[in-house]
Structure formats: C-alpha cells, structure tokens
C-alpha cells in the first residue's frame, strides 16, 4: 500500500525526500486468493507468536474462502469472546457449526477446540465402556486432560486429523495454540510417540503388572530401584494413579501414536499450506523467522508470511524530521520560511483566490476558497493570528497534525527496519501485508475487510 | 550495606516475588525487566527470571543466551544490581533431585530412561511446579548472615490466558500427590504464591482484546486466591489533538491548515500546491488517531472499573533498547513513589 502511494507522490517535484529507509529487495507477494481458490489446498495452518492476530487471520481467511465458493471449516483454539460471537461459536460443543451471513456460493463452518472433550472422546472411542470409565475417573487423567502444557497442542492436531478424516469440507483453516514455544504443536505428537516408545513407560507399568504373570519379566533389579525412587519422589498414591492410568491406556497407545504420526504426515502433505502470521514488531518477526526455519527443517510446506497491522501514510514524502521542524516552527509562532520562494506564493495565496493561478481547478475549489476568504480577515503578517476560533489557532492544529505525522513516520521506519531484517534472512518468503485497522474486529464485515486486505496487500 | 526498609514504590515494594503476566504482544518481558531495574534501587539486588525458554531477557539486554545460572546483567542507578536466570525445567528437576535426595547418579539414570523428559513435558503440572518452585526458592534463599540474597524476584511469566493455571498448578498437584515430597513441595510453593509476599501484575495495551483478557485474568486470579498486584498499561501514545480541533481542521478550517503548512515551509497552499496536498493525508491520519483515542478512552474506563492501581508506560517511538528500558524503569519508580 505504501509503495503505491509513494510512487504516485514522487510526481510532485521538490518534495522527494523520504525517511522511510529504502526498501531492500522487496519480497514476493503472497497470492492469497490463488491459495484459497486452489482446490488442491485442503488445509491452511496459521501459526505465529501470541498477540499477532492469528485467530483473526484464520477467521478472515475462512470467510473469504467461503465467499469465493469453498466449503470451509475454521478450527479456532482460543478466540477472543467477541470474535467467537461473531462466528456464532461462543458456546462450546466441540463440533463445527455453520456460520450464518456468509455470502456467495460456499459455506463457512466454525468451531472452538474443547481439549478435554476431545481427549474424552478419543478415550471413549477407543476403549470399551468399562475401561473408558476407569480412565476418565483416574485423577491423573483428569489433570492431564484439563489442559496442562502440551495437551492443547496435541488435541488441536488430533482434532485437525478428525476433521480431515470426515472429509466434509474441502478446506480446513486451523489456528494454533498460543504455545510457550512457538511450534509445540509440531512437537507434541512426536513427543508423545517418543514417550510411548521409551523405556520409562515399561518401568511405570511394571509394578502394576507384578500381580499378574506377564509383568515379571520386565522387572529386573535396576527397574525396581527405579520404581522405588519414583515412589519416593511422587508419593505412592500418585505413582499408583499414574500406573493405573498407563495400564488402562495401554491398548490405546498404539492408536494414539498411529494417529499422531498420520497427522504429522498430513501436515507435510502437498495439500497443506502453512501461513506464518506476524506483526511488524521485532519480537514477532524474530519468532516468525524461527517458524520459517523450523517448518523447513520439518519439511512442512510454507505458503508465506502474513504481516498484520502494517502502518502506512498517504504523506510519506514528508519526513518525520521535517514534519517536526515545521511543527516547532508553527508553535514558536515566528515563521521564517526556509524556502524563500514560498513567501511570494503565500502572499498571493491569501490575497487572491486560487483561480488566478490555477484556473482549471477553480470549480472544484470553490467551496474551500469561499470558506478561506471568510475566515481569513487579514494576510498572515503575524502568523498565529489567523482564524483564532474555538480557542485553538490554525497553527496549533497544524502543528498537532504534523506531530502526529512525525510519529507515524517513525513507526513506519521502525516497522521497515524489522521487516528488512526478516527479508534479509528469508528473501524467498512471500508476504501479504494487512494494513492496520483503527479498531478491533468482531463481526463478519470486519473479517471481510481483513480478507480484502489480505488478498490485495 | 543495603537499605533496610522500603518506603518507595508504595506498597508495591512489599511483595518480594513480583510476577508479570500479560497478553502476548503487550510487552510483558520489557515491563518485567523495567520493574526489576526499578526495584534494584539504592543498592538493592533483584533477580529477573524467565520460565518459557524464549530467551527474551537476553534479547532485551542484548546479551548472549542466558545459561541456567544466575548472572548479573545490569546495574541500576545508585548501585543496585539486576541478576537474571532462565529457568530450565529439566535442570531444575535434576537440581532438585540432587538437593533434596542426593540423587546425582540416579538422576542421570532417570534422564536416560526418559523419566526426566516425561516429568518436564508430559506429566501434568510437574513442569510448572518446577518453574514456580525454583522462583520461590530464590525468594526464600538467605546468605550466611541470614539476609535474603535477593530483595526481589521478578518473574517474566506465561501470558494472561495461562497465568492462573500456571501459578495454581501446585494446588492441583498437591491434591493429586496427596502425600510425599511432591505434595510437600507443592504446598510450600503455594504458601509463598498465595501470600502478600507475591503480587501478580498484568500488562495490557489500551485495546479491546488485551483489556478484556486482563479483566478475565484478574477474575481468575482472585477466584484462585492469588494476590493481584497492578495493571500496567504499556505503550501509551501521546495525544496531540482533541476531537473538536480535528473536526474544525477537517471542515471549515481546512484552508487555514493548508496555509499554516505553507507558512511552515512545506510548499504552496493553493489548490494543488504541495502544502494543500498534504492536508488530506494528514487529516486522514488525524482521524485515525482520534478514533484510537476514543477507543482508548473506552478501554481506560473498563480498566478503571477494575478498581486496581494502574501504572502507565509510554510508547517509545524508536523501539525498545537498553536506554528505553532505563527510561521505563525511571517511570515505574516515579509512579510508584506517587502511589
């Protein structure tokens, strides 16, 4: 957006200076609509640091894809209340619900992840009633499923696998949990797998099997020392809960790992596209760079970077420094034109209507001129005298406008530096910019507006 | 050697463990670091800990990644010192096993077996117990003369959405492990966390979502019996124009603005002149500013409704650096003194 504006403005001679650091090699633009329209795109995963607008981006992509004719389901993890309300998914039932008010030929469904319920459902689906009850009643299981670190990540991937298996939708857009370390959701299935493959689980299970015949062969001296230690550490009752849990889950473990592996492979498949979401802040882009590297290492298909809340200015030919100097100039009241040539223009400006200089624009300008000639009672000898109404002078207003502009230009420069750093690390990553909105988004119209920005940014 | 009693930062200095949380993107690491600097006043010593393995402190102070070791990272004006520690759950567990059970070699065996990995990543809550446990250990630690080693411990904690569960997990673990050392350890940690020795601060921006999360977070903390400290409003922008002036500028005083710009040396004020063409984009930006000011006013109202003491920290235009951090620390001290 900024690029377009500044290109247009360079036409005006004499005002070519610009503080925005000269952009480095501009990264390729992310073709969002092409991605959404491609029937080969079956899963879009939005990942990124907390607070960068992941959930909003996922929802906006869902709305746009549906309105462009696709049958979409959006899986959100922990949406802000009003965003959830706007999608009609503020009640938790762990099932996708159709979103009303979506135009066009497609359909939008949305759901919010209920991790405990997802976990319970897996247990119920893979164990007989009696065993399921034993697991669900186990205190260790209840804590585990209530959402300690890692469970949410694992359940999000589990739910994604389920949605994909149902094959009811031709596009799944998934938001990722606000993890402590950004890619926990990638690690969770592997971590579970390595745990299940590990020796530790056999140690845990050994004592539970001591009573039975089969367990004895696992129980050598080293392991009994180990369980002794564990019992000392955890307290006998907790250890027993864990052992009972592990024993009850035993038959399900295979299924867990198979599905975890399948989900992991699904993420690597060609129909999946990862979008790394960031804001143009140093921290968020540092995380984004890390994501890009991690995805590459795991051979996950990256579609590009969505850069939210990018600031621009329609007056970016006016530098922050110059705007501040001009503001100070006006506030001091002693106007000394740095550019002598302007003095003459200024006088003629106040004295004669503009049509004398620019006849072709006279019509458009009529109202402005009329107002000006009414308010301005004398030529600006004393600069601050002009039009003192409402207790604030035009100079004060103008100085305020200039200070605001200087601030905006500083923000733009800072954002550009952060972006340049990312681009220099990963010049190949396509970028979609979303211009900053003045307020929060919590309805379909707002999501639609973001969708437009995503596609055209 | 160090000042005996705190009479500054108001009642804030009472809490020896200061936990800083906030929604992602609100700058909680920055605020935690500034707070650690602010509290390291008059020769005091603070420990800044991080628990999420993000190395945010190292990035902020421009140092290499922090090891699992307390090291000095900054000196505060007046000779105070800030130490930093990135708590690593696995190392904390091995330490703990060594310290309480002299399990040096058994600890290594457990690690080989995958038990340590299990405990720190999969076993519910253990990781959080270890992290909060280590912070509480630093709070209680005394030197040979019987004085506290650190006057304050400041924790860069998990975000608002997870903070109550994170701090309260010891309660749950104490319930789960009904006897034994884990039970005792969890109870000991809880006795620090739920006492006035602890204050949980929430960092927010003047935006709807962070403010909503702050309100929800406070509700959860209170329900769990955890002591809520201050709300820190971060990145507050200065206000330049009131709405009335803005309306006037956009309406009947438009031409005056163009002439003022021209007088300030920014080109011709006539239609199509350089100054005149600046008016529209400048007004657009000002209108966005006014909209944001209005939203901020609403959100300030919501925050006031929470009835908690509030600190405000300015947005630093140039971005965050070490100088900015000291500036924020000074600001926190000033507001603490006025409290």
Short mmCIF file of C-alpha atoms in Angstrom, two decimals, chain A residues 9 12-16 314-318 322-323 326 330 335 337-339 341-343 345-347 349-350 354 357-358 361 365 368 380 386 394-395 398-399 401-402 405, chain B residues 249 253-284:
data_model
loop_
_atom_site.label_atom_id
_atom_site.label_comp_id
_atom_site.label_asym_id
_atom_site.label_seq_id
_atom_site.Cartn_x
_atom_site.Cartn_y
_atom_site.Cartn_z
CA UNK A 9 3.58 11.16 -4.93
CA UNK A 12 5.48 16.37 -7.17
CA UNK A 13 8.85 17.92 -7.63
CA UNK A 14 10.70 19.48 -4.74
CA UNK A 15 9.20 17.17 -2.11
CA UNK A 16 11.03 13.99 -2.86
CA UNK A 314 -0.54 8.99 2.41
CA UNK A 315 2.05 11.68 3.01
CA UNK A 316 5.18 9.59 3.26
CA UNK A 317 7.12 12.09 1.14
CA UNK A 318 7.22 14.31 4.22
CA UNK A 322 10.87 17.82 8.53
CA UNK A 323 7.37 17.50 9.97
CA UNK A 326 7.71 22.54 10.77
CA UNK A 330 4.48 26.90 13.88
CA UNK A 335 7.63 31.82 10.90
CA UNK A 337 10.40 30.34 5.59
CA UNK A 338 13.33 28.13 4.89
CA UNK A 339 12.47 28.20 1.26
CA UNK A 341 10.43 31.11 -2.95
CA UNK A 342 7.39 30.16 -0.88
CA UNK A 343 6.93 33.62 0.59
CA UNK A 345 3.21 32.13 -3.05
CA UNK A 346 1.92 32.54 0.44
CA UNK A 347 1.10 36.20 -0.02
CA UNK A 349 -2.43 32.77 -1.71
CA UNK A 350 -4.04 34.83 0.96
CA UNK A 354 -6.53 30.39 -6.30
CA UNK A 357 -3.08 30.81 -10.54
CA UNK A 358 -4.82 27.62 -11.45
CA UNK A 361 -9.15 23.82 -10.73
CA UNK A 365 -12.04 24.53 -5.27
CA UNK A 368 -12.74 25.77 0.01
CA UNK A 380 -0.74 36.43 7.71
CA UNK A 386 -5.08 33.63 11.57
CA UNK A 394 -4.79 27.05 12.90
CA UNK A 395 -1.09 26.94 13.65
CA UNK A 398 -1.47 22.20 12.07
CA UNK A 399 1.42 21.62 14.47
CA UNK A 401 -1.23 17.26 12.61
CA UNK A 402 2.47 17.45 11.85
CA UNK A 405 2.57 12.58 11.13
CA UNK B 249 -9.46 21.14 10.72
CA UNK B 253 -10.62 25.43 8.72
CA UNK B 254 -9.11 23.24 6.08
CA UNK B 255 -7.74 26.09 4.02
CA UNK B 256 -6.21 27.66 7.11
CA UNK B 257 -4.36 24.44 7.78
CA UNK B 258 -3.04 24.46 4.23
CA UNK B 259 -1.79 27.99 4.70
CA UNK B 260 -0.19 27.16 8.03
CA UNK B 261 1.63 24.26 6.39
CA UNK B 262 2.77 26.60 3.68
CA UNK B 263 3.99 29.15 6.23
CA UNK B 264 5.98 26.38 7.89
CA UNK B 265 7.82 25.96 4.63
CA UNK B 266 6.06 22.90 3.26
CA UNK B 267 5.02 24.23 -0.12
CA UNK B 268 2.19 26.17 -1.69
CA UNK B 269 -1.22 26.38 -0.03
CA UNK B 270 -3.27 26.91 -3.13
CA UNK B 271 -5.29 24.10 -4.64
CA UNK B 272 -2.86 21.51 -5.95
CA UNK B 273 0.05 23.12 -4.12
CA UNK B 274 2.35 20.87 -2.14
CA UNK B 275 1.10 22.04 1.25
CA UNK B 276 -2.52 21.80 0.16
CA UNK B 277 -2.00 18.22 -0.96
CA UNK B 278 -0.60 17.32 2.44
CA UNK B 279 -3.82 18.34 4.16
CA UNK B 280 -5.88 15.33 3.12
CA UNK B 281 -3.45 12.59 4.21
CA UNK B 282 -2.62 14.45 7.41
CA UNK B 283 -6.30 14.73 8.23
CA UNK B 284 -6.84 11.05 7.47
#
